[in-house]
Coordinates of C-alpha atoms and ligand atoms in Angstrom, one line a residue:
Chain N
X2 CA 6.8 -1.4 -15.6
X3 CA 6.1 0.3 -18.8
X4 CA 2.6 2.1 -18.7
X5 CA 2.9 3.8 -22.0
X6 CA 0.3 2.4 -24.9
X7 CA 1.9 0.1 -27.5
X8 CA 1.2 0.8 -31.1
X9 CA -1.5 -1.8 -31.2
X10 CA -3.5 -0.1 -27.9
X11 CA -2.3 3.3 -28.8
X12 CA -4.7 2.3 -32.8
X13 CA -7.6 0.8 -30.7
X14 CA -7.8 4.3 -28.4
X15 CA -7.6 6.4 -31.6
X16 CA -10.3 4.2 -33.5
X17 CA -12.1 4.2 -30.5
X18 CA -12.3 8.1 -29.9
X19 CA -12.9 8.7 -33.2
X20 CA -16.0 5.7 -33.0
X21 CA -17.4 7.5 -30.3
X22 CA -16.6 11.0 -31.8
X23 CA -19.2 10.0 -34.9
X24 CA -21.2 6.9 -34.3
X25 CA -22.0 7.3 -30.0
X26 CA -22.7 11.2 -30.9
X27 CA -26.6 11.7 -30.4
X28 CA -28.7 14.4 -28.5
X29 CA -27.4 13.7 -25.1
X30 CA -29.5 16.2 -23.3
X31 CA -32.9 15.4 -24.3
X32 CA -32.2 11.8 -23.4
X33 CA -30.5 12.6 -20.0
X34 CA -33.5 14.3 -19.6
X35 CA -36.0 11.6 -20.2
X36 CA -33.5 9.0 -19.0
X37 CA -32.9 7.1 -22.0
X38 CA -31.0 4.0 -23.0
X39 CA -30.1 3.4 -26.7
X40 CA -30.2 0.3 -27.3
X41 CA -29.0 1.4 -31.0
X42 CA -25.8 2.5 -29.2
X43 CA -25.1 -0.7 -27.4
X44 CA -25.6 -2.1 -30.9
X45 CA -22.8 -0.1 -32.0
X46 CA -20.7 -0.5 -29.3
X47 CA -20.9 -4.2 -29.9
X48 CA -20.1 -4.2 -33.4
X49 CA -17.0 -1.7 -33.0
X50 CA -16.2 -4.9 -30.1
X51 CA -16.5 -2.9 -27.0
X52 CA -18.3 -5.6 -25.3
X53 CA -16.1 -8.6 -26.6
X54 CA -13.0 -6.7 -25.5
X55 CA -11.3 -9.4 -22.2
X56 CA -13.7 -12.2 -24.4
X57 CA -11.1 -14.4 -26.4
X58 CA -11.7 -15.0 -29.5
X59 CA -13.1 -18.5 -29.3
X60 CA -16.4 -17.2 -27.6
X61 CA -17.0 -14.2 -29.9
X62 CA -14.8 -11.7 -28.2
X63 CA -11.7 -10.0 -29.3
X64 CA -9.3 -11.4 -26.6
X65 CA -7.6 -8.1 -26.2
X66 CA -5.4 -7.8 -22.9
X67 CA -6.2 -5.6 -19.9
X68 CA -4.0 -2.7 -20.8
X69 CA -6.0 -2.5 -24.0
X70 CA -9.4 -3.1 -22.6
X71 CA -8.5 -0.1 -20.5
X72 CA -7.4 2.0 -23.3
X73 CA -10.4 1.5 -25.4
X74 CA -12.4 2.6 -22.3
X75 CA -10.5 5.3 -21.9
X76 CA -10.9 6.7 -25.3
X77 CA -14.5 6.2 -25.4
X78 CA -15.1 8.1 -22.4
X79 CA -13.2 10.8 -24.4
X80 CA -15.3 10.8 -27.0
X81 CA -18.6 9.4 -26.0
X82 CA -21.0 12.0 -23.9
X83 CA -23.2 9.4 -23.0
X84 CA -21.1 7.8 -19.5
X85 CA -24.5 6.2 -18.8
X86 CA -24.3 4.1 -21.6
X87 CA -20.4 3.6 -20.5
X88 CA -21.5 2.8 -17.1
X89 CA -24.2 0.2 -18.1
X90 CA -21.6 -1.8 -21.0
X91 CA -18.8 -1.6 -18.0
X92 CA -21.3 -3.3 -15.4
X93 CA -22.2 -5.7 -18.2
X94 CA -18.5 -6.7 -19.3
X95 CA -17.3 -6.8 -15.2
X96 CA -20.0 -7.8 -13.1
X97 CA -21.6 -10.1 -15.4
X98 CA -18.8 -11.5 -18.9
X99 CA -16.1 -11.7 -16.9
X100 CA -17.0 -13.5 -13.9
X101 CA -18.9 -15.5 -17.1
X102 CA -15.7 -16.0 -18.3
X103 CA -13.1 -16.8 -15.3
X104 CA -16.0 -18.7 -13.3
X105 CA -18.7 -20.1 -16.0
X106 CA -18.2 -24.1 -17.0
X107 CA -17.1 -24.5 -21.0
X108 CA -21.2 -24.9 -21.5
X109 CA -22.1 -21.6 -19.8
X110 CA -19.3 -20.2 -21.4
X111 CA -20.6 -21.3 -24.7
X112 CA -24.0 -20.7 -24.3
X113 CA -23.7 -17.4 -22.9
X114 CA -20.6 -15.4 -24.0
X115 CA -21.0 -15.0 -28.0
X116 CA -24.4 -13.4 -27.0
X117 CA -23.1 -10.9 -24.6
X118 CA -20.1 -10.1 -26.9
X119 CA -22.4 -9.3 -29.8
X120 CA -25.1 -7.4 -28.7
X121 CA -27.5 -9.9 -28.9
X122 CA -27.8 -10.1 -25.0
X123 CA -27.1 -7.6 -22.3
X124 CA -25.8 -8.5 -18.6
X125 CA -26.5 -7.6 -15.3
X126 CA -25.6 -7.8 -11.7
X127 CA -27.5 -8.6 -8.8
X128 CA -25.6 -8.7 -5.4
X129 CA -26.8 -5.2 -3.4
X130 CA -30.0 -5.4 -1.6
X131 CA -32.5 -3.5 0.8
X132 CA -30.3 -4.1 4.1
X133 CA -27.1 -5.3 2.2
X134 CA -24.8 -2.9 1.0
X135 CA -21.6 -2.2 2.0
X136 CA -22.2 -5.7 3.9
X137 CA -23.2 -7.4 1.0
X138 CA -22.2 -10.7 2.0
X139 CA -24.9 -10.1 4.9
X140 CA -27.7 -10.8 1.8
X141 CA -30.8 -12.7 2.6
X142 CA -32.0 -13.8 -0.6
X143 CA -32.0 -17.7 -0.1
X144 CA -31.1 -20.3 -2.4
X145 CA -32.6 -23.8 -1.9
X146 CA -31.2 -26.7 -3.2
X147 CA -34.5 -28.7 -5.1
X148 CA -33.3 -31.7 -7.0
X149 CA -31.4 -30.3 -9.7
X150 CA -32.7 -27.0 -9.3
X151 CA -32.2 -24.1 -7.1
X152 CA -35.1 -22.0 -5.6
X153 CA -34.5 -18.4 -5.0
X154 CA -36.1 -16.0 -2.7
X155 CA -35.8 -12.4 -2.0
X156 CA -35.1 -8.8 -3.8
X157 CA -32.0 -7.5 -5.4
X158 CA -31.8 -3.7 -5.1
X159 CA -30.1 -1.0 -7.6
X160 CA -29.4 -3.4 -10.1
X161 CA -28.2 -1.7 -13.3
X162 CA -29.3 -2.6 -16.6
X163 CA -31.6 -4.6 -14.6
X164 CA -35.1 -3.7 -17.3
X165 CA -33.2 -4.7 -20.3
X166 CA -30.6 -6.8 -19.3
X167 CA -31.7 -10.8 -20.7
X168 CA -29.1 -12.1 -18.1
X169 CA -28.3 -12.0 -14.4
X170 CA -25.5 -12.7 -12.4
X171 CA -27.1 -13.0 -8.9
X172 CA -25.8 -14.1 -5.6
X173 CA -27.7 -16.2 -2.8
X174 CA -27.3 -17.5 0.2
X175 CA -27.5 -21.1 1.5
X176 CA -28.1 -19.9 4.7
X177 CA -27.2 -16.9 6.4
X178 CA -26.0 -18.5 9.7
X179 CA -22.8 -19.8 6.6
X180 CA -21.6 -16.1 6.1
X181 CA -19.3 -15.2 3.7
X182 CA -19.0 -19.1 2.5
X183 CA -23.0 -19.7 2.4
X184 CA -22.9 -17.7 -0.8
X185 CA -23.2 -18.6 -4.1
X186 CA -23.4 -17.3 -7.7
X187 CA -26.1 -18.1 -10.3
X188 CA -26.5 -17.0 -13.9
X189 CA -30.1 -16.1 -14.1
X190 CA -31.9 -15.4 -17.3
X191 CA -34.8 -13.4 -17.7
X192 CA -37.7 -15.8 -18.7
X193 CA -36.6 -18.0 -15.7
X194 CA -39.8 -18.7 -13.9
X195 CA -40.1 -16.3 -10.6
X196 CA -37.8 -13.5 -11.8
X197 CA -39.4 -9.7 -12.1
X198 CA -38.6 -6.2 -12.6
X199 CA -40.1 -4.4 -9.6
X200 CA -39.6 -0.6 -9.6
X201 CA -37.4 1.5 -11.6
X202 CA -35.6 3.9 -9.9
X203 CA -34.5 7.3 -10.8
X204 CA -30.9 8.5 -10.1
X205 CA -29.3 12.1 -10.2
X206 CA -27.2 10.7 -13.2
X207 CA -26.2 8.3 -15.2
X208 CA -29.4 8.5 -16.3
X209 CA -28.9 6.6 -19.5
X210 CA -28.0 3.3 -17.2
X211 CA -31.3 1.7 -16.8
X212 CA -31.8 0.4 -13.0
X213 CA -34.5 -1.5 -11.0
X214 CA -35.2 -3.9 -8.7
X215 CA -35.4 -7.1 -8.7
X216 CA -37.5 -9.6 -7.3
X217 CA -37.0 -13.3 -7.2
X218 CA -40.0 -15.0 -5.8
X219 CA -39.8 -19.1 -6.0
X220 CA -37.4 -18.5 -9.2
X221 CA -36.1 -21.9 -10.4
X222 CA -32.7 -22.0 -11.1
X223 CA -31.7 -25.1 -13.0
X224 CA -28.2 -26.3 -11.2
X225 CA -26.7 -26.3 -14.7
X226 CA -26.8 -22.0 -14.1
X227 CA -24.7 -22.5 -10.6
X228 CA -21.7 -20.1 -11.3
X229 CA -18.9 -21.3 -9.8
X230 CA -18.3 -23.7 -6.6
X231 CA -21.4 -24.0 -4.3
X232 CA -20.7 -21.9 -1.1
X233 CA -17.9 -19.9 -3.2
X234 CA -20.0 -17.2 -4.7
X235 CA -18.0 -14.4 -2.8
X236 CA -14.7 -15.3 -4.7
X237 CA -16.7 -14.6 -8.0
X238 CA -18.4 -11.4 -6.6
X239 CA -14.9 -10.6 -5.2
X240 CA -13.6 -11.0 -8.1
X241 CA -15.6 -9.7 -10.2
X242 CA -15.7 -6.6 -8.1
X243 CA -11.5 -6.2 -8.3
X244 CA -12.3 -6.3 -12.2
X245 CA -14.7 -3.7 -11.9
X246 CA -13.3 -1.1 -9.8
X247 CA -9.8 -1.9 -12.0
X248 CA -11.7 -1.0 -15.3
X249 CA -14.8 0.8 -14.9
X250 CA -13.3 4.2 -14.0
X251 CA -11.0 3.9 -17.6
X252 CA -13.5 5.7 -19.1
X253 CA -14.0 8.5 -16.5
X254 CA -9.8 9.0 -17.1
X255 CA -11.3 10.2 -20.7
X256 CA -14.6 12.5 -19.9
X257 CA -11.5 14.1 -17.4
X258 CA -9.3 14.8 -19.9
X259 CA -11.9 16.1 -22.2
X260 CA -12.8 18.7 -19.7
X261 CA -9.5 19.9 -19.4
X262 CA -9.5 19.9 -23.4
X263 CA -12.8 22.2 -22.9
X264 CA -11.6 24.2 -19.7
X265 CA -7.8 25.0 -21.4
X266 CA -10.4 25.9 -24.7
X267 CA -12.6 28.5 -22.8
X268 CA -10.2 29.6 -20.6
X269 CA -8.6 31.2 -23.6
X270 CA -11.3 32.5 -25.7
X271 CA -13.5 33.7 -22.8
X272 CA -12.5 37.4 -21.7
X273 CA -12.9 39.4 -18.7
X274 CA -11.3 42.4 -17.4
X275 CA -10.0 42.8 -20.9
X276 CA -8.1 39.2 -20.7
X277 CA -8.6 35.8 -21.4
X278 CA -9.5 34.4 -17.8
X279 CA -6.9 31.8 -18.2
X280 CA -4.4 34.7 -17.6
X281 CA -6.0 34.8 -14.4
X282 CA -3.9 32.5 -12.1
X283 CA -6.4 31.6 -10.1
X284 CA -8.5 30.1 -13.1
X285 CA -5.5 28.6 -14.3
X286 CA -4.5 27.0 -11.2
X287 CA -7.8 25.5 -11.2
X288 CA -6.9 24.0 -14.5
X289 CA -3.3 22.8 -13.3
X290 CA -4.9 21.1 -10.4
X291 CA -6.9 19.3 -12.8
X292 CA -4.2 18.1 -14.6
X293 CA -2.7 17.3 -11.9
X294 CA -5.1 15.1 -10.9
X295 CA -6.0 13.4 -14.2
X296 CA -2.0 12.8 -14.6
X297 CA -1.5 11.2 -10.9
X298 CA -4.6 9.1 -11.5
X299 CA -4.0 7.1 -15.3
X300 CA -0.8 5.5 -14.1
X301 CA -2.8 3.7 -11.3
X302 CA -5.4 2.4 -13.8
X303 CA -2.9 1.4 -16.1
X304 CA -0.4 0.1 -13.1
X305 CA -3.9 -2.4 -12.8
X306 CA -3.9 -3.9 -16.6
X307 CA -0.1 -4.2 -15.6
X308 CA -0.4 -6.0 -13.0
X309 CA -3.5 -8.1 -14.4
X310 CA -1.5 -8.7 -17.8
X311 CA 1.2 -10.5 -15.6
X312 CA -1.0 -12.9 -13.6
X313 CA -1.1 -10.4 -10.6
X314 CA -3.6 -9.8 -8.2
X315 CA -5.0 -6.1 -7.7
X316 CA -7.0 -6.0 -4.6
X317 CA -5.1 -3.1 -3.1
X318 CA -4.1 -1.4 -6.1
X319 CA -7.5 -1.3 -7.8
X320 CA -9.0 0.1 -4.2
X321 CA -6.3 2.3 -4.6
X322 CA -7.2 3.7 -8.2
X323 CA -11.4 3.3 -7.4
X324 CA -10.9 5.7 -4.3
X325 CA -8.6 8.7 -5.8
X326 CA -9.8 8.4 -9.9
X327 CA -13.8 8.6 -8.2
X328 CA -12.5 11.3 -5.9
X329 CA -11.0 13.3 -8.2
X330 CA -13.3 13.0 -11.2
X331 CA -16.0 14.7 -8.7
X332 CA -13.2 17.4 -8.2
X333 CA -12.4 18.1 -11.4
X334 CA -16.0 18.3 -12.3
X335 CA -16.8 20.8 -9.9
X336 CA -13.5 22.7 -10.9
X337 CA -14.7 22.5 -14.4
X338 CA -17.7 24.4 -13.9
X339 CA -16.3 27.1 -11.9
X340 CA -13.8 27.9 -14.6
X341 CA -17.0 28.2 -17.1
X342 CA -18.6 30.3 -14.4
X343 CA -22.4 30.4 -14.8
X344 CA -22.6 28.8 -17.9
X345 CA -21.2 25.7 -16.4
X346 CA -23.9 25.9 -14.3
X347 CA -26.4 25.6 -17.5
X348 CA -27.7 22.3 -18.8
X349 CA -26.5 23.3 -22.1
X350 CA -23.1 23.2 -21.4
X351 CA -22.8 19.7 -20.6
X352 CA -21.0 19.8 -17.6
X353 CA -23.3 19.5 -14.9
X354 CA -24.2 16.5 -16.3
X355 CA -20.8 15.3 -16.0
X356 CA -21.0 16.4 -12.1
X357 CA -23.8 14.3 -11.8
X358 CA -22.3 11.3 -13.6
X359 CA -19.2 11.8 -11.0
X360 CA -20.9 12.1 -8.1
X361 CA -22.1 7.8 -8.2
X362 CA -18.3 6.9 -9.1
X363 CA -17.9 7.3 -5.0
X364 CA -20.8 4.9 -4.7
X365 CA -20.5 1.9 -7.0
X366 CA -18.6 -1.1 -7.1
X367 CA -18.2 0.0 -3.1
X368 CA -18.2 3.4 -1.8
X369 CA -15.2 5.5 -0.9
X370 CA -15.2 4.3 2.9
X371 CA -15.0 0.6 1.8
X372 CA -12.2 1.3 -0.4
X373 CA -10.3 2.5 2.7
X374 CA -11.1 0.3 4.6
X375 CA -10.0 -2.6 1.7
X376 CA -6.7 -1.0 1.8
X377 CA -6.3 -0.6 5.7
X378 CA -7.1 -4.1 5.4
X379 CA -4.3 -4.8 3.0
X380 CA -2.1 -3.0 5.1
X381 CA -2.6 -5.1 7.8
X382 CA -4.4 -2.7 10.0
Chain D
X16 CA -2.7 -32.1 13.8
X17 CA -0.2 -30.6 15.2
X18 CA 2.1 -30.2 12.1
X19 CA -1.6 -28.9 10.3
X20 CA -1.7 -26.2 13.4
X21 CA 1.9 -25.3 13.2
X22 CA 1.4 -24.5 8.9
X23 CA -1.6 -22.6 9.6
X24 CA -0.1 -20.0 12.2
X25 CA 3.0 -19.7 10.0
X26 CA 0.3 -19.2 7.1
X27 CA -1.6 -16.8 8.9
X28 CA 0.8 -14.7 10.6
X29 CA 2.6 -13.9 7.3
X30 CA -0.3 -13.5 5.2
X31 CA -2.5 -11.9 7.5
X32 CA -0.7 -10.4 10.7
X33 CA 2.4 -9.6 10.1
X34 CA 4.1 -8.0 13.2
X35 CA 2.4 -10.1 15.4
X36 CA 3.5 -12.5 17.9
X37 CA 3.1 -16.1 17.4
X38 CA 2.3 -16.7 20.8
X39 CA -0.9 -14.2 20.6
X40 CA -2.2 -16.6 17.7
X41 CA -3.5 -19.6 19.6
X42 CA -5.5 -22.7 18.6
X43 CA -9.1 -21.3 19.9
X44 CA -8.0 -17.6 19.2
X45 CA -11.6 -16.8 17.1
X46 CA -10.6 -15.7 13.6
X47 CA -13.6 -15.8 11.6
X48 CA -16.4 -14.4 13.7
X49 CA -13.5 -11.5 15.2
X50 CA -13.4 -10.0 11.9
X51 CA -9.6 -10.7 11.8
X52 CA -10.3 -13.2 9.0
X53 CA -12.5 -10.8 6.6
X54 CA -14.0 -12.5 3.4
X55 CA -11.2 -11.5 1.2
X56 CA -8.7 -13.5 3.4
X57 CA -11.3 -16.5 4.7
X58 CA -11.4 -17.3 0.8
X59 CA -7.9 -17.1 0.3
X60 CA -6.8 -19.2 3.2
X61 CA -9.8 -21.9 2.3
X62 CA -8.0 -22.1 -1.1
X63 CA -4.9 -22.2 -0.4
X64 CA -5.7 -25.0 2.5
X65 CA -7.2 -26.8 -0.3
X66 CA -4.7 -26.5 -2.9
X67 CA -1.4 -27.0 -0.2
X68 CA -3.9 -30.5 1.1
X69 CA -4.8 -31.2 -2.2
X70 CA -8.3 -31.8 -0.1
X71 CA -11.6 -30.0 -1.0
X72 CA -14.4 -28.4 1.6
X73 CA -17.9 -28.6 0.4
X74 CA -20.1 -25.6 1.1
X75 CA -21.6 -27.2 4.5
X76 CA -18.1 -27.9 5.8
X77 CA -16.5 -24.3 4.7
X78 CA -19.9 -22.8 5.9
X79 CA -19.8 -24.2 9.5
X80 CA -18.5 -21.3 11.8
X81 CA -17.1 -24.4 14.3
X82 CA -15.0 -25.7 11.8
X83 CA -13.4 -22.0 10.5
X84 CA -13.4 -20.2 13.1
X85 CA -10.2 -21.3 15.2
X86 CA -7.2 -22.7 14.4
X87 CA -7.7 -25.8 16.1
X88 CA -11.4 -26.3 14.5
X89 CA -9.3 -26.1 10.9
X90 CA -6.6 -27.8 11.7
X91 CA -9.1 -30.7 12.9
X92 CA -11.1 -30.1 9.7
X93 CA -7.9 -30.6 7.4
X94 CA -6.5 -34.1 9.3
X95 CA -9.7 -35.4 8.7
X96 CA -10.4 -34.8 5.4
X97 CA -6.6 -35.5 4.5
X98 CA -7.2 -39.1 6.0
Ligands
LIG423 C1 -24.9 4.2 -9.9 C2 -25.0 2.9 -9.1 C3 -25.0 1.7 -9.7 C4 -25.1 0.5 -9.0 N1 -25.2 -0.7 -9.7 C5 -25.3 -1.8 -8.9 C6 -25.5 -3.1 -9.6 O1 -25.6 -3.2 -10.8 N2 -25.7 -4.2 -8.8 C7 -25.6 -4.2 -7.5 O2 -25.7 -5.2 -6.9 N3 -25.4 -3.0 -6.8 C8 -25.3 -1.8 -7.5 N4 -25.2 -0.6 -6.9 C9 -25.2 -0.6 -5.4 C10 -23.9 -0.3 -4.7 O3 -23.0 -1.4 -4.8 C11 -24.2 0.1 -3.3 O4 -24.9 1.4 -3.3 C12 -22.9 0.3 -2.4 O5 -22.3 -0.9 -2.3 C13 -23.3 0.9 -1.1 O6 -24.3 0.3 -0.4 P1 -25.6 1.1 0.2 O7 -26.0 2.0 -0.9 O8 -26.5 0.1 0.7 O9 -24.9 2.0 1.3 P2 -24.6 1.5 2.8 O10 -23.8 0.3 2.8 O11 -25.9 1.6 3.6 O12 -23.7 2.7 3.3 C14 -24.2 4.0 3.8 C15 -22.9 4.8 4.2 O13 -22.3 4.1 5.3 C16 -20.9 3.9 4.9 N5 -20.4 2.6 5.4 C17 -21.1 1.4 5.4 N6 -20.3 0.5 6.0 C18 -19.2 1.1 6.4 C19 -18.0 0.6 7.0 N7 -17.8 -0.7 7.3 N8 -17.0 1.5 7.2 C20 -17.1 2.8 6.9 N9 -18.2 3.3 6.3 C21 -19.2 2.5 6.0 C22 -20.9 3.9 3.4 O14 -19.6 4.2 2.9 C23 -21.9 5.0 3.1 O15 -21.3 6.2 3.2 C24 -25.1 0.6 -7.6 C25 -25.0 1.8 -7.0 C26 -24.9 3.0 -7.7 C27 -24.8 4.3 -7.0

């Protein structure tokens, strides 16, 4: 296994942290603050082809590899301050393209994907609800076959890019008494009759990523939008759930090894006690540690395009990177601060925010816990 | 049947509980609603049933906790969809 970037990834990552460096460079405060998406951002992402990336060619995209998808992510979280705007484009390509893509019939695929590779449309996912988290397969939204439609009832909870997404990938049950195998997969859009956004909700970050709820109240689902088998929607949410855990914390590898840039920066300008508090070893440890972690954490990620590249499944190994790169990107953001001391503390320095951001990486795409227990699982405990 | 049975506790033994012995797996050992078949490996061993039987389950017949539950209600399931 070779993990280091050929020259065709290692030119996408330096195009891509020099994109975000001067096109994805905007007054992140004030619209952290207000809790702002850009939609002239996503704009740009799409015509630099961040959202076409796993996409082949033939439906708009750029048909790069896994490895390379990860390395542009990588390099934008680098460069680009706004991780909400990350977040919401990773839960768009993941959660919504890909399963598009490995899933979808050639129509879907045709209808659907050139839109969401160019900007032109934007993608959400709907599994989580009220009383189904963790146990998401436990979901009581019900679909009911009509004729050749499909009549969904019930409400889909934190749903990311939910307000200005134009397309849903939501899952429904048959009937609950079915399980795991009464679930199925639709691709909803927007101005289907029943669908609406119900309440907005506020997070502590991410702000940028829009999220609501929504409701689907007698929402006709043409059969034509079934994605996938009928009863088999948790192999698509499965999947696409392996594919977001694998890729979605590829940019978080960047914003960590930006504030190790910073950190290493102001550890040597800032003096105390007549020194430059990286003299200190305790402040420099701190750094180390980060380091450390940032180090011991990429090879998993990239172990993942690996292993995807070749055909491979990556249940275990993408709980695996999910559960330590989350963990220690909330580490290293904490660590980050207390090397700037009180000004990391301050709003201005842009690293609370980053705290923040950190913090829901333990949450999404299946919290910490669930990762365990995945790999307990794998393990055959 | 009994060649159907004899696959599916060499399948699931390796795949799914290694270390333990055959003679714990029975035919009405419950799989499914025990938790020892979480969604993960319940999809994997429907596909793989289907691609090995070249047979396919439609959502009613996968869905029915009778019919995936045991290894006798899948066995019985396979034969007779395998004619
Ligand atoms: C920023 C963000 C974006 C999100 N975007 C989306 C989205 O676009 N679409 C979508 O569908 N969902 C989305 N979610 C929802 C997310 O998937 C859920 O929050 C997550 O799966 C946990 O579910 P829950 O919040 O209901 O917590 P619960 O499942 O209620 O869990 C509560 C606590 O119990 C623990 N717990 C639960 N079960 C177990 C167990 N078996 N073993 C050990 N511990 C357990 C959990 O780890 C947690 O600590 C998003 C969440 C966040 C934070």
């Amino acid at each position: 296994m070779d993990f280091s970037l050929t020259p065709e990834q290692q030119e996408w990552q330096t195009a891509a942290i020099e994109f975000a460096k001067t096109s994805l460079a905007d007054d992140m405060i004030a619209r952290d603050h207000k809790g702002e998406f850009s939609r002239d951002l996503w704009q740009k992402c799409a015509d630099f082809g961040v959202q076409g990336l796993p996409v082949p060619e033939k439906y708009g995209g750029n048909g790069a590899d896994v490895s390379t998808a990860i390395a542009v992510m990588e390099g934008l979280g680098y460069g680009c301050k706004d991780a909400g705007l990350l977040f919401s484009i990773n839960a768009h390509l993941w959660t919504n393209s890909v399963p598009i893509l490995l899933y979808g019939t050639e129509e879907q695929k045709q209808k659907y994907l050139p839109g969401l590779c160019n900007g032109a449309l934007i993608g959400a996912n709907g599994a989580s609800e009220p009383e189904s988290g963790s146990d998401v397969f436990a979901m009581k939204t019900k679909a009911v076959k009509k004729g050749d439609r499909y009549i969904l009832n019930g409400t889909k909870m934190f749903v990311t890019n939910a307000q200005v997404s134009d397309l849903i990938v939501a899952y429904a049950t048959l009937d609950e008494k079915m399980g795991v195998l009464g679930i199925c997969g639709f691709i909803i859009e927007k101005g289907f009759p029943g669908v609406s956004i119900s309440k907005k909700i506020d997070k502590m970050g991410l702000r940028t990523s829009p999220m609501a709820e929504i409701v689907f109240e007698n929402c006709e689902v043409p059969a034509a939008n079934l994605l996938g088998r009928e009863g088999r929607g948790a192999e698509v949410f499965n999947c696409s759930m392996e594919w977001e855990r694998s890729c979605i914390l590829a940019s978080c590898l960047g914003t960590m090894r930006r504030q190790i840039d910073k950190c290493v920066e102001y550890a040597r300008m800032r003096k105390q006690f007549g020194k430059p508090i990286g003299k200190f070893q305790s402040v420099a440890n701190r750094i180390v540690d980060m380091k450390v972690r940032l180090e011991t954490a990429r090879p998993l990620v990239y172990k993942i395009g690996w292993l995807k590249d070749h055909g491979k499944s990556a249940v275990a190994e993408a709980a695996m990177a999910k559960l330590y790169l989350s963990e220690s990107f909330v580490k290293s953001s904490l660590d980050a601060i207390q090397v700037y001391g009180g000004y990391g503390y301050m709003t201005e320095c842009e690293l609370e925010r980053d705290l923040r951001d950190a913090v829901g990486s333990q949450l999404y795409s299946g919290t910490s816990e669930i990762q365990r227990n995945i790999i307990a699982s794998m393990m055959g405990l | 049947m009994s060649d159907v049975k004899e696959y599916l506790r060499d399948y699931i033994l390796q795949e799914f509980l290694p270390g333990e012995s055959r003679e714990n797996l029975t035919d009405d050992l419950p799989l499914r609603t025990s938790g020892i078949l979480n969604s993960i490996k319940l999809l994997q061993l429907i596909g793989h049933l289907e691609e090995k039987y070249g047979i396919a389950f439609d959502a009613h017949e996968a869905g029915n906790v009778a019919n995936f539950d045991t290894i006798e209600g899948m066995a019985s399931l396979v034969s007779s969809k395998k004619g």
